Amino acid sequence: MDASGDERLIRTPRSGLRTVTVLWAAAALAVAAVPAAARPAAAPDEDPVVVVDCFQKAQVRPDDFVLACGDGNNRLVRLHWDSWGRRTATATGTDLVNECRPNCAEGRFLGYPVRVTLSEPDQWPTAPDLRRFTKIRLIYPDTAPAPVAKDVTYKLVY
């Protein structure tokens, strides 16, 4: 109810009051939803750190990675990345190594379960706007390929 200037009571029908309330609530929800929908997706703070492959291509979370660029006789395959951060990246996978017996052309590839950690990011001289991991650590939970130690770290040269 409302009082007009001449002190008469004006009745608002209940159904009209409900309609106004529902419309007001719908408008409030629409206004609240518009800024969220209109807001652009959050941009990443920085470009991700990359790992550089044998062809000097920047990669993020690669499925496989060649360790022996000269002949391809050692590669990491079926990599499942647990994390990929600004300081380190970790994965599990298989290290496929050519046993090279009687020679590498006739040798067979043997698989070794491996845990992989990429670390020590630094500016990539070829692409100064990118940072690339410069170290790779391989930990073999079971057997390591001879003559490699069960825990070994290599410098990534690309």
CSV table of C-alpha atoms in Angstrom, one decimal, residues 49-53 59 65 67 84-89 116-126 130-137 152-158:
chain,number,residue,atom,x,y,z
A,49,VAL,CA,58.9,-21.9,-20.3
A,50,VAL,CA,59.6,-24.2,-23.2
A,51,VAL,CA,61.8,-27.2,-23.9
A,52,VAL,CA,63.7,-27.0,-27.2
A,53,ASP,CA,63.8,-30.1,-29.4
A,59,GLN,CA,57.6,-27.3,-27.1
A,65,PHE,CA,61.4,-35.9,-26.8
A,67,LEU,CA,67.6,-37.2,-26.4
A,84,TRP,CA,54.8,-27.6,-16.1
A,85,GLY,CA,55.9,-24.5,-14.2
A,86,ARG,CA,58.1,-21.5,-14.4
A,87,ARG,CA,61.0,-23.3,-12.6
A,88,THR,CA,60.5,-27.0,-13.3
A,89,ALA,CA,58.5,-29.5,-15.2
A,116,VAL,CA,61.8,-36.7,-16.0
A,117,THR,CA,62.5,-33.3,-14.5
A,118,LEU,CA,63.2,-30.2,-16.6
A,119,SER,CA,64.9,-27.4,-14.7
A,120,GLU,CA,67.1,-24.3,-14.7
A,121,PRO,CA,65.1,-22.1,-17.2
A,122,ASP,CA,67.1,-19.4,-18.9
A,123,GLN,CA,66.7,-17.0,-21.8
A,124,TRP,CA,66.8,-18.8,-25.2
A,125,PRO,CA,69.4,-17.0,-27.3
A,126,THR,CA,67.6,-18.0,-30.6
A,130,LEU,CA,61.2,-17.1,-24.6
A,131,ARG,CA,62.8,-18.9,-21.7
A,132,ARG,CA,63.8,-22.6,-22.1
A,133,PHE,CA,64.7,-25.3,-19.7
A,134,THR,CA,68.5,-26.0,-19.8
A,135,LYS,CA,68.7,-29.2,-17.7
A,136,ILE,CA,67.0,-32.6,-17.8
A,137,ARG,CA,67.2,-35.1,-15.0
A,152,VAL,CA,71.5,-38.7,-14.3
A,153,THR,CA,71.3,-35.1,-15.3
A,154,TYR,CA,72.2,-33.7,-18.7
A,155,LYS,CA,72.5,-30.2,-20.0
A,156,LEU,CA,70.1,-29.4,-22.8
A,157,VAL,CA,72.1,-27.6,-25.5
A,158,TYR,CA,69.4,-26.2,-27.8
